């Protein structure tokens, strides 16, 4: 039975480990990479630069492609074709929303800087608590 696996990616080491795990364990399943751009706000770390962009959609696409490139290369090395989706908003909320269309979520135990984790909370914890499907958290 082919399952639909959602793997949120952000370019961090732990997201890469989660992708490696997903490719190893779920390599025969349908894998979807999800990049979540934070809501554009002058108060929120890396999302602040989005607030200053003239073309928000183009800026988000460029950000996402920087993350998807290495993730797709890793998938290709494993002989796996992965789809890619982009979300905009609070990462945990967007991941939970996308999880509704998948059978399992595989994500890193944390990402972002310590400062961002303190301000917005741990994304993995929020996803585990709210996802409508099983979640595998990779360290």
mmCIF file of C-alpha atoms in Angstrom:
data_model
loop_
_atom_site.group_PDB
_atom_site.id
_atom_site.type_symbol
_atom_site.label_atom_id
_atom_site.label_comp_id
_atom_site.label_asym_id
_atom_site.label_seq_id
_atom_site.Cartn_x
_atom_site.Cartn_y
_atom_site.Cartn_z
ATOM 1 C CA UNK A 1 0.000 0.000 0.000
ATOM 2 C CA UNK A 2 1.441 3.343 -1.046
ATOM 3 C CA UNK A 3 1.201 5.977 1.634
ATOM 4 C CA UNK A 4 1.403 9.731 1.310
ATOM 5 C CA UNK A 5 4.292 11.084 3.400
ATOM 6 C CA UNK A 6 4.694 14.766 4.228
ATOM 7 C CA UNK A 7 8.231 15.948 4.991
ATOM 8 C CA UNK A 8 8.541 19.600 6.030
ATOM 9 C CA UNK A 9 11.938 20.989 5.023
ATOM 10 C CA UNK A 10 13.698 24.225 5.912
ATOM 11 C CA UNK A 11 17.318 23.556 5.026
ATOM 12 C CA UNK A 12 18.314 22.757 8.616
ATOM 13 C CA UNK A 13 20.400 19.747 9.608
ATOM 14 C CA UNK A 14 17.480 18.164 11.474
ATOM 15 C CA UNK A 15 15.120 18.628 8.532
ATOM 16 C CA UNK A 16 17.713 16.924 6.345
ATOM 17 C CA UNK A 17 17.926 14.035 8.823
ATOM 18 C CA UNK A 18 14.141 13.752 8.743
ATOM 19 C CA UNK A 19 14.202 13.640 4.951
ATOM 20 C CA UNK A 20 16.938 10.979 4.996
ATOM 21 C CA UNK A 21 14.803 8.924 7.388
ATOM 22 C CA UNK A 22 11.705 9.369 5.223
ATOM 23 C CA UNK A 23 13.593 8.352 2.093
ATOM 24 C CA UNK A 24 14.975 5.268 3.851
ATOM 25 C CA UNK A 25 11.745 4.124 5.507
ATOM 26 C CA UNK A 26 9.169 5.450 3.035
ATOM 27 C CA UNK A 27 11.139 5.365 -0.227
ATOM 28 C CA UNK A 28 8.408 3.395 -1.986
ATOM 29 C CA UNK A 29 5.697 5.813 -0.871
ATOM 30 C CA UNK A 30 4.639 9.185 -2.271
ATOM 31 C CA UNK A 31 6.815 11.804 -0.604
ATOM 32 C CA UNK A 32 5.900 15.473 -0.552
ATOM 33 C CA UNK A 33 8.366 18.109 0.575
ATOM 34 C CA UNK A 34 6.782 21.110 2.275
ATOM 35 C CA UNK A 35 8.521 24.446 2.704
ATOM 36 C CA UNK A 36 6.732 26.949 4.924
ATOM 37 C CA UNK A 37 7.604 30.606 4.558
ATOM 38 C CA UNK A 38 6.830 32.495 7.735
ATOM 39 C CA UNK A 39 4.198 35.164 7.585
ATOM 40 C CA UNK A 40 5.691 38.455 6.515
ATOM 41 C CA UNK A 41 6.048 40.509 9.651
ATOM 42 C CA UNK A 42 8.640 42.984 10.885
ATOM 43 C CA UNK A 43 8.560 41.197 14.272
ATOM 44 C CA UNK A 44 9.507 37.680 13.197
ATOM 45 C CA UNK A 45 13.164 36.844 12.469
ATOM 46 C CA UNK A 46 13.717 35.529 8.943
ATOM 47 C CA UNK A 47 10.159 36.412 7.937
ATOM 48 C CA UNK A 48 10.992 40.088 8.458
ATOM 49 C CA UNK A 49 12.846 40.211 5.154
ATOM 50 C CA UNK A 50 9.693 39.019 3.397
ATOM 51 C CA UNK A 51 7.832 42.012 4.796
ATOM 52 C CA UNK A 52 10.253 44.258 2.923
ATOM 53 C CA UNK A 53 10.009 42.520 -0.449
ATOM 54 C CA UNK A 54 8.277 44.200 -3.376
ATOM 55 C CA UNK A 55 7.189 40.876 -4.895
ATOM 56 C CA UNK A 56 6.294 38.586 -1.984
ATOM 57 C CA UNK A 57 5.433 35.589 -4.170
ATOM 58 C CA UNK A 58 8.752 35.754 -6.006
ATOM 59 C CA UNK A 59 10.686 36.125 -2.739
ATOM 60 C CA UNK A 60 8.943 33.091 -1.235
ATOM 61 C CA UNK A 61 9.577 31.042 -4.369
ATOM 62 C CA UNK A 62 13.277 31.946 -4.298
ATOM 63 C CA UNK A 63 13.502 31.035 -0.595
ATOM 64 C CA UNK A 64 11.746 27.721 -1.222
ATOM 65 C CA UNK A 65 13.950 26.788 -4.165
ATOM 66 C CA UNK A 66 17.063 27.280 -2.012
ATOM 67 C CA UNK A 67 15.670 24.601 0.307
ATOM 68 C CA UNK A 68 14.093 22.327 -2.311
ATOM 69 C CA UNK A 69 17.280 22.101 -4.403
ATOM 70 C CA UNK A 70 19.366 20.141 -1.876
ATOM 71 C CA UNK A 71 16.311 18.154 -0.738
ATOM 72 C CA UNK A 72 15.556 17.053 -4.311
ATOM 73 C CA UNK A 73 19.219 16.140 -4.837
ATOM 74 C CA UNK A 74 19.082 13.917 -1.768
ATOM 75 C CA UNK A 75 15.878 12.290 -2.989
ATOM 76 C CA UNK A 76 17.384 11.763 -6.459
ATOM 77 C CA UNK A 77 20.442 10.084 -4.909
ATOM 78 C CA UNK A 78 18.032 7.630 -3.260
ATOM 79 C CA UNK A 79 16.130 7.094 -6.505
ATOM 80 C CA UNK A 80 13.002 8.748 -5.131
ATOM 81 C CA UNK A 81 10.926 11.384 -6.856
ATOM 82 C CA UNK A 82 9.466 13.880 -4.398
ATOM 83 C CA UNK A 83 6.762 16.460 -5.010
ATOM 84 C CA UNK A 84 7.147 19.908 -3.483
ATOM 85 C CA UNK A 85 4.653 22.317 -1.972
ATOM 86 C CA UNK A 86 4.999 25.800 -0.495
ATOM 87 C CA UNK A 87 2.956 27.166 2.378
ATOM 88 C CA UNK A 88 2.773 30.616 3.942
ATOM 89 C CA UNK A 89 2.002 31.228 7.583
ATOM 90 C CA UNK A 90 2.857 29.860 10.974
ATOM 91 C CA UNK A 91 4.874 26.704 10.272
ATOM 92 C CA UNK A 92 3.093 24.384 12.714
ATOM 93 C CA UNK A 93 -0.358 25.461 11.515
ATOM 94 C CA UNK A 94 0.576 25.082 7.855
ATOM 95 C CA UNK A 95 2.125 21.649 8.438
ATOM 96 C CA UNK A 96 -0.958 20.444 10.339
ATOM 97 C CA UNK A 97 -3.196 21.761 7.565
ATOM 98 C CA UNK A 98 -1.172 19.956 4.883
ATOM 99 C CA UNK A 99 -1.048 16.792 7.002
ATOM 100 C CA UNK A 100 -4.780 16.337 6.400
ATOM 101 C CA UNK A 101 -3.944 15.188 2.848
ATOM 102 C CA UNK A 102 -1.239 12.736 3.940
ATOM 103 C CA UNK A 103 -0.952 9.509 5.908
ATOM 104 C CA UNK A 104 2.096 10.413 7.989
ATOM 105 C CA UNK A 105 4.341 13.390 8.725
ATOM 106 C CA UNK A 106 8.098 13.027 9.184
ATOM 107 C CA UNK A 107 9.862 16.088 10.587
ATOM 108 C CA UNK A 108 12.956 17.153 12.466
ATOM 109 C CA UNK A 109 12.737 17.553 16.219
ATOM 110 C CA UNK A 110 13.308 21.273 15.875
ATOM 111 C CA UNK A 111 14.469 23.869 13.433
ATOM 112 C CA UNK A 112 15.060 27.587 13.388
ATOM 113 C CA UNK A 113 17.175 29.469 15.838
ATOM 114 C CA UNK A 114 16.828 29.312 19.602
ATOM 115 C CA UNK A 115 15.496 32.865 19.519
ATOM 116 C CA UNK A 116 12.725 31.903 17.076
ATOM 117 C CA UNK A 117 11.848 28.755 19.052
ATOM 118 C CA UNK A 118 11.423 30.874 22.172
ATOM 119 C CA UNK A 119 9.244 33.396 20.348
ATOM 120 C CA UNK A 120 7.003 31.029 18.383
ATOM 121 C CA UNK A 121 7.364 27.742 20.260
ATOM 122 C CA UNK A 122 8.590 24.402 19.053
ATOM 123 C CA UNK A 123 7.022 23.531 15.712
ATOM 124 C CA UNK A 124 7.473 19.773 16.175
ATOM 125 C CA UNK A 125 5.649 19.827 19.505
ATOM 126 C CA UNK A 126 2.727 21.727 18.020
ATOM 127 C CA UNK A 127 2.544 19.379 15.030
ATOM 128 C CA UNK A 128 2.613 16.275 17.246
ATOM 129 C CA UNK A 129 -0.164 17.710 19.411
ATOM 130 C CA UNK A 130 -2.420 18.783 16.519
ATOM 131 C CA UNK A 131 -1.758 16.650 13.446
ATOM 132 C CA UNK A 132 -4.640 14.452 12.282
ATOM 133 C CA UNK A 133 -2.172 11.702 11.257
ATOM 134 C CA UNK A 134 0.783 9.935 12.890
ATOM 135 C CA UNK A 135 3.948 12.036 13.193
ATOM 136 C CA UNK A 136 7.489 10.706 13.248
ATOM 137 C CA UNK A 137 9.933 13.107 14.873
ATOM 138 C CA UNK A 138 13.566 12.597 13.894
ATOM 139 C CA UNK A 139 16.529 13.785 15.991
#
